[in-house]
Amino acid sequence: MSRHLSLIFKNSLRNKRRSVLTILSIAVSLCLLGVLMALYHSFFHSEAPEEQALRLIVRNRVSLANPLPLSYKQRIAGVNGVKDVMVFQWFGGTYKDARDPANFFARFAVDPEKLSTNFPEYKMSEDQWKAFLSEQTACIVGRKTAARHNMRPGMRVVLAGDIFPVKLQLTVRGIYDADRDNENMFFHFKYLNESLSQGQMDHVGTFSVRLERVEDAGMVAKAIDDMFRNAPLQTKTETEKAFELSFIAFLGNVKAFLLLICGAVTFTILLVAGNTMAMSVRERVREVGILKTLGYTPGAVMGLLMGESVAMSILGGGIGLGLAYGLCAVLRESPSMFTDMSRITVPPPVALIAMGVAAAIGILSCVVPAYNASRRPIVEALRFTD
Amino acid sequence: MSEWVIETRNLTKEFRRAQFKIPALKNADLHVQKGEFVALMGPSGSGKSTLLHLIAAMDRPTGGEVFVMGQDVGKLSEGAVARWRNAHIGFVFQSFNLIPVLTALENVELPLKLTKLGKSKRIEHAKKALDVVGLSDRLHHAPRQLSGGQEQRVAIARAIVTDPDVILADEPTGNLDSGSAQDVLTLLGRLNKEFGKTIVMVTHDPHAARTASRIRYLDKGELLPEGQVPEDWALTIPAKE
Ligand SMILES: Nc1ncnc2c1ncn2[C@@H]1O[C@H](COP(=O)(O)OP(=O)(O)OP(=O)(O)O)[C@@H](O)[C@H]1O
Ligand SMILES: [Mg+2]
């Protein structure tokens, strides 16, 4: 086969414009496919990092919009296997002009003294931890968000509440680093709580539970929910990873949606490529007759035609994957609700699948016209005029 | 085994068009000896090309047999017949039929890519064949950068590069001006005389036919007996050299 590569290569450059357009359309589709699969992978297939696997989220069974009493914290802390419990209150609110999506980052009201226990992956200097703890209006922000908004220790940040009718005047006291999820802001729940009216006080949307051991996750979750089974407000406890996933489930059946688009993209590109290949094989019928006259078997002819198609698809796929890597890098940098997005990349298995799809498109789009052309009797092929 | 390089027995070909049968060749018995140069002549549609295609096993007969070098060509499978053609037949078309994206050298190398020869040997043979046809200085030209006569000579180089037993040429001068046609005929004559190649050439041109050592005529699908010319064949019988 290798000795025929030059013919395959030169043939695929024969109609340059069409080849380039075909390769580009495959590239764009595969880029899309790559990014979608990367999303799918980061949402549904990536393992929770060890620290995250050690955390549970407790919330109201009814919905996220219904809070739990603050008093639940003490009771959860008493459950066997629980190392610590922390208030983990989504604040929402707006920073500067909310219309600019760049101004979006997640803000949580927490128990500051427990943050470093529950989230040991957040790295910050001893001094900054101290500064954060010693001042009720202190806050800390992740490195990425700090960089984006030019935040430095000492800087004042005003958050206008939307869920909560308050305006928080915070002072940045620390910038933390983390491998993932370094875009959040944390401040004292106490400060928020004391700014609220009597009616709203002492309620918490979610608690973050730190486990003693990863293996206990299921057992502890059940124990917590069982404890509140007969209470007026029941709880729903799940792993943090599962909680994040339920969050994107707000958007609908994301899994099926992603798969559906992937399928549609693949099918469309198959049709486009199939049409192009049928056209280029048709132009080549006479040449097939010549090659067969020279002694090329139908199999060899078929190999040449398929080789051309597969070569173009794989080239397009490669370019598409390159684009997908680039796009993922852009997505990683852009602000997002979902922690998973901040780590999105095209992992090797996804790249492999994408290239497999590209190769399959090359084969499937060409197999029928190539087969027909290669079986056509020589004399008929030589008489063939387009 | 027969002593003939080409032997056809009762060779018959019918084409089907809807419910009609078109008899293109009827019971042709052609015998060609080693080293002969036979010209096939006859009116348009008389079955000349059909006969040539059947000899080259590019088409299957509906009756009779073709033997080339004693091999019953009809008995070969599809794959085997391709390999057999590669080794034993060199075919020259009226319309050259070079691959446009390949250079002269690459076109000539093409049939050798089906052999066991390594790259350097293939190039060596292809260059030699192009040297024989007098195109050593056009190795890297694309077909569209060549004149018609030069293209046909490249096609002839491609036909001889595998050193086949038989060269079959279907109106090789049909698309050429008289000067280029003469070059091609001289070349075929040389291949026959100097290299001892057995050649069967279809032609409409009496002058071209004169290059051959023997002329056979076809008329309405019939191969006429040696020496016989189709009725109302307006042209003079070319004299043998
Ligand atoms: N594939 C085909 N299908 C149907 N009929 C065919 C086919 N090929 C040839 N024929 C018919 O067979 C007859 C012989 O054709 P052939 O091409 O052998 O003639 P020819 O002597 O080469 O003519 P020309 O000098 O015009 O090339 C013609 O009547 C032609 O129409
Ligand atoms: Mg003809």
XYZ file of C-alpha atoms and ligand atoms in Angstrom:
659
model
C 0.000 0.000 0.000
C 2.754 2.441 0.903
C 4.007 2.568 -2.672
C 0.597 3.865 -3.711
C 0.559 6.690 -1.189
C 1.885 9.238 -3.641
C -0.961 8.533 -6.046
C -3.468 8.734 -3.209
C -1.951 12.000 -2.061
C -1.788 13.548 -5.518
C -5.309 12.457 -6.317
C -6.716 14.051 -3.222
C -5.106 17.330 -4.282
C -6.539 17.044 -7.763
C -9.518 19.247 -7.154
C -7.852 21.499 -4.605
C -10.807 23.678 -3.757
C -13.151 20.777 -3.213
C -10.598 18.857 -1.178
C -9.852 21.860 0.992
C -13.560 22.504 1.550
C -14.189 18.866 2.387
C -11.264 18.741 4.764
C -12.387 21.972 6.404
C -15.975 20.845 6.818
C -14.758 17.634 8.401
C -12.394 19.686 10.558
C -15.113 22.022 11.795
C -17.492 19.160 12.521
C -14.834 17.191 14.320
C -13.854 20.231 16.317
C -17.455 20.558 17.427
C -17.656 16.859 18.098
C -14.395 16.984 20.043
C -15.572 19.831 22.259
C -18.962 18.226 22.852
C -17.342 14.940 23.756
C -14.866 16.774 25.976
C -17.810 18.403 27.747
C -19.522 15.077 28.085
C -16.347 13.557 29.394
C -15.664 16.262 31.939
C -19.257 16.158 33.177
C -19.943 12.482 33.248
C -16.731 10.552 33.039
C -14.078 12.357 35.002
C -13.341 10.901 38.410
C -13.872 13.225 41.335
C -10.478 14.298 42.681
C -9.667 12.742 46.024
C -10.442 15.836 48.078
C -13.771 16.284 46.355
C -14.657 12.630 46.838
C -14.391 13.252 50.588
C -17.184 15.844 50.528
C -20.952 15.546 50.679
C -23.525 18.231 50.126
C -26.651 18.383 52.266
C -29.621 20.361 51.029
C -33.372 20.571 51.342
C -35.061 17.567 49.856
C -37.630 19.716 48.054
C -35.303 21.965 46.092
C -32.273 24.163 46.268
C -34.520 27.175 46.643
C -35.787 25.888 49.980
C -33.253 26.426 52.778
C -32.547 24.331 55.860
C -32.339 25.609 59.433
C -28.834 26.520 60.575
C -29.406 24.303 63.577
C -29.073 21.200 61.384
C -25.335 21.819 61.330
C -24.839 20.578 64.877
C -26.951 17.486 64.292
C -25.121 16.589 61.068
C -21.798 16.999 62.855
C -22.862 14.266 65.246
C -23.338 11.628 62.550
C -20.802 8.811 62.554
C -18.130 9.208 59.853
C -18.555 12.967 59.576
C -15.318 14.808 60.221
C -16.701 18.301 59.926
C -19.651 20.307 58.664
C -19.541 23.762 57.173
C -22.180 26.212 56.016
C -21.868 26.444 52.264
C -24.252 29.168 51.179
C -24.542 30.195 47.550
C -24.758 33.991 47.581
C -25.316 34.848 43.951
C -25.492 38.628 43.808
C -23.737 40.913 41.402
C -20.296 42.379 41.200
C -20.016 45.681 39.327
C -22.034 45.447 36.128
C -23.829 42.118 36.032
C -24.476 42.426 32.329
C -20.820 41.704 31.614
C -20.425 37.919 31.861
C -16.801 38.450 32.814
C -18.094 39.777 36.144
C -19.559 36.442 36.999
C -17.860 34.245 39.575
C -19.256 32.017 42.265
C -19.586 33.563 45.759
C -20.143 31.516 48.866
C -20.818 32.397 52.452
C -19.002 29.837 54.600
C -17.694 29.112 58.064
C -14.231 30.560 57.494
C -12.507 28.515 60.179
C -13.644 25.304 58.512
C -12.866 26.193 54.930
C -9.277 24.981 55.060
C -10.383 21.685 56.622
C -13.188 21.003 54.202
C -11.286 22.265 51.179
C -7.640 21.406 51.818
C -6.952 21.828 48.093
C -7.216 25.593 48.552
C -3.682 26.779 49.193
C -3.027 30.110 50.818
C -0.306 31.520 53.031
C -0.660 31.240 56.801
C -0.831 35.032 57.127
C -3.677 35.317 54.679
C -5.671 32.559 56.399
C -5.197 34.452 59.632
C -6.257 37.731 58.081
C -9.314 36.070 56.581
C -10.403 34.609 59.925
C -9.794 37.672 62.057
C -12.114 40.059 60.254
C -15.816 39.440 59.728
C -15.986 41.385 56.458
C -12.914 39.670 54.991
C -13.131 37.574 51.873
C -10.761 35.472 49.801
C -10.827 34.858 46.051
C -9.353 32.262 43.731
C -6.232 33.116 41.769
C -7.987 33.129 38.411
C -10.792 35.454 39.447
C -8.342 37.697 41.278
C -6.230 37.945 38.159
C -9.232 38.652 35.963
C -10.469 41.495 38.182
C -7.132 42.683 39.352
C -8.017 41.938 42.970
C -5.315 42.329 45.597
C -5.332 41.914 49.363
C -6.682 45.089 50.872
C -8.994 45.832 47.987
C -12.636 46.591 48.724
C -15.303 44.589 46.939
C -18.993 45.405 47.003
C -21.476 42.624 46.322
C -25.095 43.518 45.741
C -27.371 40.693 46.742
C -30.208 39.381 44.644
C -31.401 36.340 46.575
C -30.566 38.237 49.732
C -31.622 41.893 50.049
C -28.239 43.063 51.276
C -25.203 44.910 50.088
C -21.968 43.375 51.365
C -18.868 45.500 51.810
C -16.002 43.058 51.727
C -12.244 43.416 51.874
C -10.007 40.987 50.032
C -7.650 39.408 52.549
C -6.303 36.478 50.618
C -5.804 34.924 47.200
C -5.943 31.159 47.188
C -4.509 28.699 44.664
C -6.074 25.438 43.589
C -5.583 23.030 40.714
C -9.256 23.178 39.878
C -11.950 25.526 40.904
C -9.815 28.548 41.719
C -12.475 31.037 40.629
C -14.631 31.331 43.741
C -15.022 33.974 46.409
C -15.565 33.012 50.048
C -16.641 35.216 52.907
C -18.025 34.869 56.447
C -21.514 33.424 56.710
C -21.802 35.236 60.000
C -21.511 38.588 58.222
C -24.271 37.666 55.780
C -26.471 36.177 58.477
C -26.269 39.230 60.677
C -27.172 41.506 57.797
C -30.452 39.680 57.262
C -33.846 40.307 58.751
C -35.207 38.085 61.516
C -37.242 36.045 59.088
C -34.377 35.226 56.789
C -31.778 34.673 59.456
C -30.334 31.305 60.406
C -31.213 29.554 57.196
C -28.766 27.778 54.977
C -29.082 26.490 51.417
C -26.442 23.812 51.598
C -24.007 22.321 54.062
C -20.682 20.907 53.026
C -19.767 17.756 54.925
C -16.227 16.448 55.178
C -15.992 12.688 55.560
C -13.500 10.688 57.568
C -13.173 8.120 54.781
C -14.228 8.071 51.139
C -15.801 4.608 51.480
C -18.304 5.942 53.998
C -19.916 8.349 51.541
C -23.023 6.245 50.880
C -23.501 5.224 54.450
C -23.096 8.733 55.878
C -25.384 10.275 53.261
C -28.067 7.790 54.201
C -27.549 8.310 57.909
C -27.989 12.069 57.538
C -31.133 11.782 55.442
C -32.547 9.156 57.811
C -31.950 11.418 60.759
C -34.201 14.106 59.258
C -36.749 11.729 57.776
C -39.389 12.683 60.288
C -38.329 16.294 60.677
C -40.472 19.058 59.143
C -37.703 19.796 56.615
C -36.108 16.728 55.096
C -32.669 16.628 53.574
C -31.072 15.272 50.460
C -27.429 14.303 50.816
C -25.177 13.411 47.909
C -21.562 13.602 46.882
C -20.304 16.967 45.763
C -19.675 15.564 42.289
C -23.241 14.293 42.052
C -24.449 17.650 43.322
C -22.560 19.479 40.569
C -24.051 17.118 38.024
C -27.564 17.724 39.336
C -26.764 21.381 38.845
C -26.178 21.003 35.129
C -29.247 18.807 35.007
C -31.099 22.086 35.577
C -30.387 22.680 31.925
C -32.433 19.638 30.991
C -31.264 16.224 30.049
C -27.762 17.350 29.222
C -26.483 13.866 28.656
C -29.048 12.989 26.018
C -28.782 16.462 24.546
C -25.019 16.227 24.114
C -25.256 12.745 22.642
C -27.972 13.886 20.281
C -25.911 16.785 18.955
C -22.862 14.533 18.613
C -24.946 12.095 16.604
C -26.432 14.826 14.439
C -23.012 16.348 13.739
C -21.577 12.975 12.792
C -24.504 12.132 10.571
C -24.422 15.485 8.796
C -20.730 15.306 8.074
C -21.216 11.775 6.831
C -23.742 13.041 4.303
C -21.500 15.920 3.233
C -18.446 13.708 2.905
C -20.479 11.000 1.193
C -21.666 13.443 -1.416
C -18.154 14.733 -2.080
C -16.689 11.259 -2.298
C -19.412 10.077 -4.655
C -18.587 13.069 -6.835
C -14.864 12.554 -6.831
C -15.155 8.822 -7.466
C -17.506 9.530 -10.351
C -14.883 11.768 -11.914
C -12.417 8.961 -11.511
C -14.328 6.160 -13.224
C -12.360 6.376 -16.454
C -9.142 6.374 -14.499
C -10.301 3.259 -12.695
C -10.619 1.657 -16.129
C -7.051 2.709 -16.951
C -5.657 1.381 -13.687
C -7.433 -1.912 -14.189
C -6.081 -2.134 -17.729
C -2.613 -1.760 -16.247
C -3.324 -4.717 -13.998
C -4.827 -3.212 -10.849
C -7.271 -5.627 -9.266
C -10.689 -4.374 -8.157
C -9.436 -4.701 -4.592
C -6.387 -2.534 -5.258
C -8.524 0.100 -6.973
C -10.914 0.084 -4.063
C -7.994 0.483 -1.687
C -6.743 3.508 -3.618
C -10.129 5.223 -3.610
C -10.766 4.451 0.045
C -7.254 5.485 0.964
C -7.873 8.875 -0.566
C -11.108 9.339 1.328
C -9.689 8.149 4.625
C -6.586 10.306 4.192
C -8.740 13.394 3.736
C -10.984 12.550 6.667
C -8.085 11.901 8.976
C -6.403 15.115 7.924
C -9.667 16.972 8.568
C -10.061 15.144 11.868
C -6.562 16.090 12.949
C -7.143 19.754 12.161
C -10.513 19.570 13.921
C -8.971 18.100 17.036
C -6.353 20.830 17.050
C -9.157 23.379 16.905
C -10.983 21.537 19.687
C -7.905 21.744 21.931
C -7.747 25.452 21.236
C -11.441 25.920 21.929
C -11.164 24.004 25.190
C -8.321 26.283 26.238
C -10.575 29.280 25.569
C -13.422 27.659 27.512
C -11.098 26.980 30.424
C -10.221 30.644 30.621
C -13.731 31.985 30.334
C -15.837 32.458 33.464
C -18.313 29.692 34.080
C -20.859 28.404 36.545
C -19.481 24.919 36.360
C -16.261 23.901 38.017
C -15.929 21.130 35.457
C -15.642 23.700 32.701
C -12.550 25.192 34.238
C -10.726 21.957 33.620
C -12.179 21.023 30.249
C -9.728 19.489 27.826
C -9.734 16.846 25.122
C -8.501 13.770 26.956
C -6.682 11.049 24.967
C -9.666 8.668 24.862
C -11.855 11.420 23.417
C -9.160 12.317 20.870
C -8.959 8.656 19.944
C -12.716 8.370 19.517
C -12.775 11.544 17.413
C -10.060 10.205 15.122
C -11.940 6.925 14.953
C -15.052 8.815 13.917
C -13.009 10.666 11.274
C -11.638 7.414 9.883
C -15.097 5.841 9.929
C -16.489 8.829 8.037
C -13.718 8.377 5.463
C -14.583 4.719 5.050
C -18.368 4.958 5.154
C -18.619 7.963 2.867
C -16.625 6.212 0.171
C -17.315 2.511 0.466
C -20.356 2.344 -1.789
C -19.128 4.508 -4.690
C -15.646 2.961 -4.437
C -17.058 -0.536 -4.507
C -19.239 0.197 -7.503
C -16.429 1.888 -9.404
C -13.972 -0.902 -8.706
C -16.389 -3.605 -9.911
C -17.359 -1.791 -13.084
C -16.181 -3.703 -16.168
C -13.058 -2.135 -17.687
C -14.541 -1.541 -21.102
C -17.524 0.214 -19.595
C -15.317 2.284 -17.300
C -13.168 3.409 -20.227
C -16.222 4.489 -22.183
C -17.588 6.357 -19.173
C -17.990 10.052 -19.664
C -19.207 12.358 -16.976
C 0.399 -25.628 -25.664
C 0.254 -23.950 -29.006
C 3.002 -22.172 -30.875
C 0.866 -19.060 -31.183
C 1.340 -16.026 -29.027
C -2.314 -15.169 -29.590
C -4.921 -17.671 -30.615
C -8.671 -17.097 -30.607
C -11.144 -19.891 -31.259
C -14.710 -19.104 -32.308
C -14.399 -15.926 -30.333
C -17.800 -14.308 -29.986
C -19.102 -11.255 -28.186
C -22.642 -10.067 -27.993
C -23.701 -6.919 -26.195
C -27.133 -6.640 -24.750
C -29.081 -3.449 -25.014
C -32.462 -3.939 -23.403
C -33.925 -6.930 -25.253
C -31.691 -6.493 -28.291
C -28.539 -8.456 -28.792
C -25.776 -6.657 -30.644
C -23.318 -9.121 -32.147
C -20.004 -7.246 -31.951
C -17.771 -10.182 -32.842
C -18.736 -13.468 -34.475
C -16.681 -16.658 -34.302
C -13.344 -14.994 -34.845
C -10.302 -17.238 -35.282
C -7.182 -15.136 -35.126
C -3.682 -16.527 -34.915
C -0.652 -14.384 -34.246
C 2.888 -15.679 -34.113
C 5.660 -14.453 -31.922
C 7.282 -11.335 -33.334
C 4.467 -10.544 -35.735
C 3.028 -7.060 -36.203
C -0.604 -7.403 -37.211
C -2.822 -4.503 -38.213
C -6.591 -4.805 -37.761
C -8.680 -2.716 -40.120
C -12.323 -2.364 -40.915
C -15.244 0.029 -40.899
C -16.381 1.706 -37.741
C -18.339 -0.662 -35.548
C -16.887 -3.772 -37.177
C -15.614 -5.127 -33.865
C -11.916 -4.196 -33.919
C -11.815 -2.739 -30.430
C -13.963 -5.554 -29.129
C -11.474 -8.118 -30.427
C -8.570 -6.244 -28.854
C -10.363 -5.984 -25.497
C -11.091 -9.689 -25.508
C -7.456 -10.541 -26.238
C -6.390 -8.326 -23.334
C -9.065 -9.952 -21.163
C -10.460 -6.503 -20.469
C -13.821 -7.967 -21.360
C -15.273 -11.466 -21.183
C -16.351 -13.251 -24.400
C -19.878 -14.623 -24.698
C -18.513 -17.534 -26.703
C -15.238 -19.125 -27.763
C -11.802 -18.870 -26.209
C -8.738 -16.696 -26.141
C -5.294 -18.160 -25.590
C -2.325 -15.908 -24.997
C 1.024 -17.672 -24.695
C -0.999 -20.886 -24.324
C -2.940 -19.534 -21.343
C -6.713 -19.838 -21.583
C -7.445 -16.308 -20.460
C -11.117 -17.011 -19.800
C -10.213 -19.479 -17.075
C -8.572 -16.859 -14.875
C -10.367 -15.320 -11.929
C -10.919 -11.567 -11.701
C -7.858 -10.974 -9.535
C -5.663 -13.413 -11.455
C -6.596 -11.910 -14.800
C -5.519 -8.460 -13.551
C -2.121 -9.770 -12.502
C -1.839 -11.715 -15.742
C -2.587 -8.584 -17.779
C -0.018 -6.631 -15.816
C 2.665 -9.183 -16.669
C 1.782 -10.080 -20.274
C -0.110 -7.257 -21.969
C 0.805 -3.696 -22.792
C -2.181 -1.645 -23.955
C -2.036 1.626 -25.878
C -5.195 3.713 -26.246
C -6.219 6.206 -28.879
C -6.695 8.851 -26.205
C -3.399 8.160 -24.368
C -5.127 7.758 -21.007
C -2.297 8.972 -18.825
C -3.046 9.783 -15.197
C -3.113 13.599 -15.179
C -1.810 14.102 -11.642
C 1.302 12.015 -12.233
C 4.469 12.973 -14.107
C 5.633 11.065 -17.176
C 8.024 9.049 -15.042
C 5.355 8.259 -12.446
C 2.883 7.244 -15.135
C 5.380 4.816 -16.593
C 6.258 3.526 -13.128
C 2.593 2.809 -12.335
C 2.321 -0.754 -13.710
C 5.580 -1.658 -11.978
C 4.069 -0.759 -8.625
C 2.131 -3.990 -8.894
C 5.345 -5.997 -9.213
C 7.807 -6.980 -6.520
C 10.390 -4.482 -7.771
C 11.824 -1.985 -5.283
C 11.610 1.760 -5.797
C 15.054 2.226 -7.364
C 14.576 -0.691 -9.779
C 11.175 0.653 -10.762
C 12.593 4.081 -11.501
C 15.444 2.520 -13.431
C 13.067 0.494 -15.635
C 10.727 3.445 -16.132
C 13.613 5.682 -17.190
C 14.825 3.029 -19.606
C 11.371 2.748 -21.172
C 11.146 6.533 -21.520
C 14.597 6.464 -23.089
C 13.400 3.935 -25.675
C 10.545 6.254 -26.667
C 12.937 9.209 -26.767
C 11.570 11.173 -23.816
C 14.473 11.081 -21.383
C 14.295 14.847 -21.135
C 10.609 14.907 -20.133
C 10.675 12.683 -17.060
C 9.115 15.171 -14.690
C 6.614 16.767 -16.998
C 2.924 16.366 -16.295
C 0.799 15.026 -19.179
C -0.713 18.429 -19.832
C 2.769 19.849 -20.341
C 3.382 17.403 -23.191
C 2.265 17.400 -26.815
C -0.144 14.723 -28.014
C 2.645 12.811 -29.705
C 4.757 12.943 -26.562
C 1.816 11.820 -24.432
C 1.294 8.832 -26.698
C 4.973 7.957 -26.465
C 4.729 8.081 -22.669
C 1.727 5.770 -22.944
C 3.806 3.410 -25.091
C 6.611 3.534 -22.529
C 4.026 2.612 -19.892
C 2.877 -0.286 -22.094
C 6.370 -1.721 -22.558
C 7.815 -1.073 -19.109
C 6.733 -4.459 -17.753
C 8.303 -6.123 -20.787
C 5.013 -7.726 -21.883
C 4.673 -10.502 -24.459
C 2.082 -8.604 -26.437
C 1.450 -4.956 -27.200
C -2.126 -4.125 -28.149
C -2.763 -0.699 -29.622
C -6.230 0.674 -30.409
C -5.858 3.416 -33.034
C -2.694 4.750 -31.419
C -2.320 7.443 -34.078
C -6.001 8.354 -34.238
C -5.622 11.555 -32.239
C -2.295 12.679 -33.666
C -1.109 14.937 -36.442
C 0.735 13.188 -39.228
C 4.191 14.043 -37.930
C 3.535 12.706 -34.430
C 1.680 9.751 -35.916
C 4.765 8.881 -37.938
C 6.939 9.044 -34.794
C 4.584 6.652 -33.013
C 4.489 4.259 -35.975
C 8.258 4.297 -36.291
C 8.486 3.593 -32.581
C 6.074 0.648 -32.799
C 8.023 -0.651 -35.796
C 11.226 -0.483 -33.785
C 9.659 -2.246 -30.820
C 8.608 -4.980 -33.198
C 11.892 -5.308 -35.085
C 14.528 -4.409 -32.490
C 12.828 -5.736 -29.385
C 10.898 -8.553 -31.039
C 7.603 -7.469 -29.524
C 4.435 -9.043 -30.843
C 2.042 -6.232 -31.745
C -1.617 -6.074 -32.715
C -2.699 -2.605 -33.784
C -6.136 -1.342 -34.777
C -6.019 1.458 -37.302
C -8.114 3.330 -39.827
C -5.087 4.680 -41.587
C -3.781 2.596 -44.560
C -0.456 4.294 -44.228
C -0.241 3.245 -40.609
C -1.269 -0.278 -41.495
C 1.701 -0.461 -43.836
C 4.017 -0.457 -40.834
C 2.572 -3.857 -39.917
C 3.745 -7.129 -41.365
C 0.210 -8.378 -41.922
C -3.257 -6.866 -42.180
C -6.537 -8.526 -41.170
C -9.908 -7.012 -41.883
C -13.102 -7.079 -39.897
C -16.551 -6.409 -41.255
C -19.787 -6.354 -39.265
C -18.269 -8.429 -36.495
C -16.672 -10.957 -38.787
C -12.946 -11.487 -39.046
C -12.499 -11.863 -42.804
C -10.205 -14.592 -44.129
C -6.563 -13.695 -44.687
C -6.251 -11.373 -47.672
C -9.949 -10.630 -47.972
C -11.148 -7.058 -47.848
C -14.645 -5.863 -46.880
C -16.996 -5.254 -49.779
C -17.127 -1.658 -50.930
C -13.924 -1.049 -48.987
C -13.130 2.137 -50.811
C -9.551 2.387 -49.869
C -6.646 0.885 -51.725
C -5.003 -2.083 -50.165
C -1.739 -0.858 -48.784
C 1.254 -2.619 -50.227
C 3.458 -4.615 -47.948
C 6.979 -3.413 -47.469
N -20.305 -1.744 -24.234
C -21.030 -1.895 -25.350
N -22.359 -2.006 -25.271
C -23.121 -2.169 -26.363
N -22.630 -2.243 -27.582
C -21.307 -2.149 -27.745
C -20.439 -1.952 -26.630
N -19.163 -1.907 -27.097
C -19.265 -2.045 -28.439
N -20.529 -2.192 -28.828
C -21.004 -2.405 -30.202
O -20.260 -3.460 -30.762
C -19.950 -3.165 -32.106
C -18.427 -3.226 -32.301
O -17.838 -2.170 -31.580
P -16.290 -1.887 -31.599
O -16.030 -0.813 -30.629
O -15.542 -3.152 -31.432
O -16.095 -1.341 -33.058
P -14.764 -0.784 -33.741
O -14.486 -1.624 -34.899
O -13.704 -0.623 -32.718
O -15.270 0.623 -34.198
P -14.449 2.017 -34.286
O -13.606 1.940 -35.498
O -15.521 3.026 -34.413
O -13.677 2.118 -33.023
C -20.546 -1.808 -32.401
O -21.784 -2.021 -33.048
C -20.751 -1.210 -31.063
O -21.851 -0.337 -31.055
Mg -12.713 0.969 -31.783
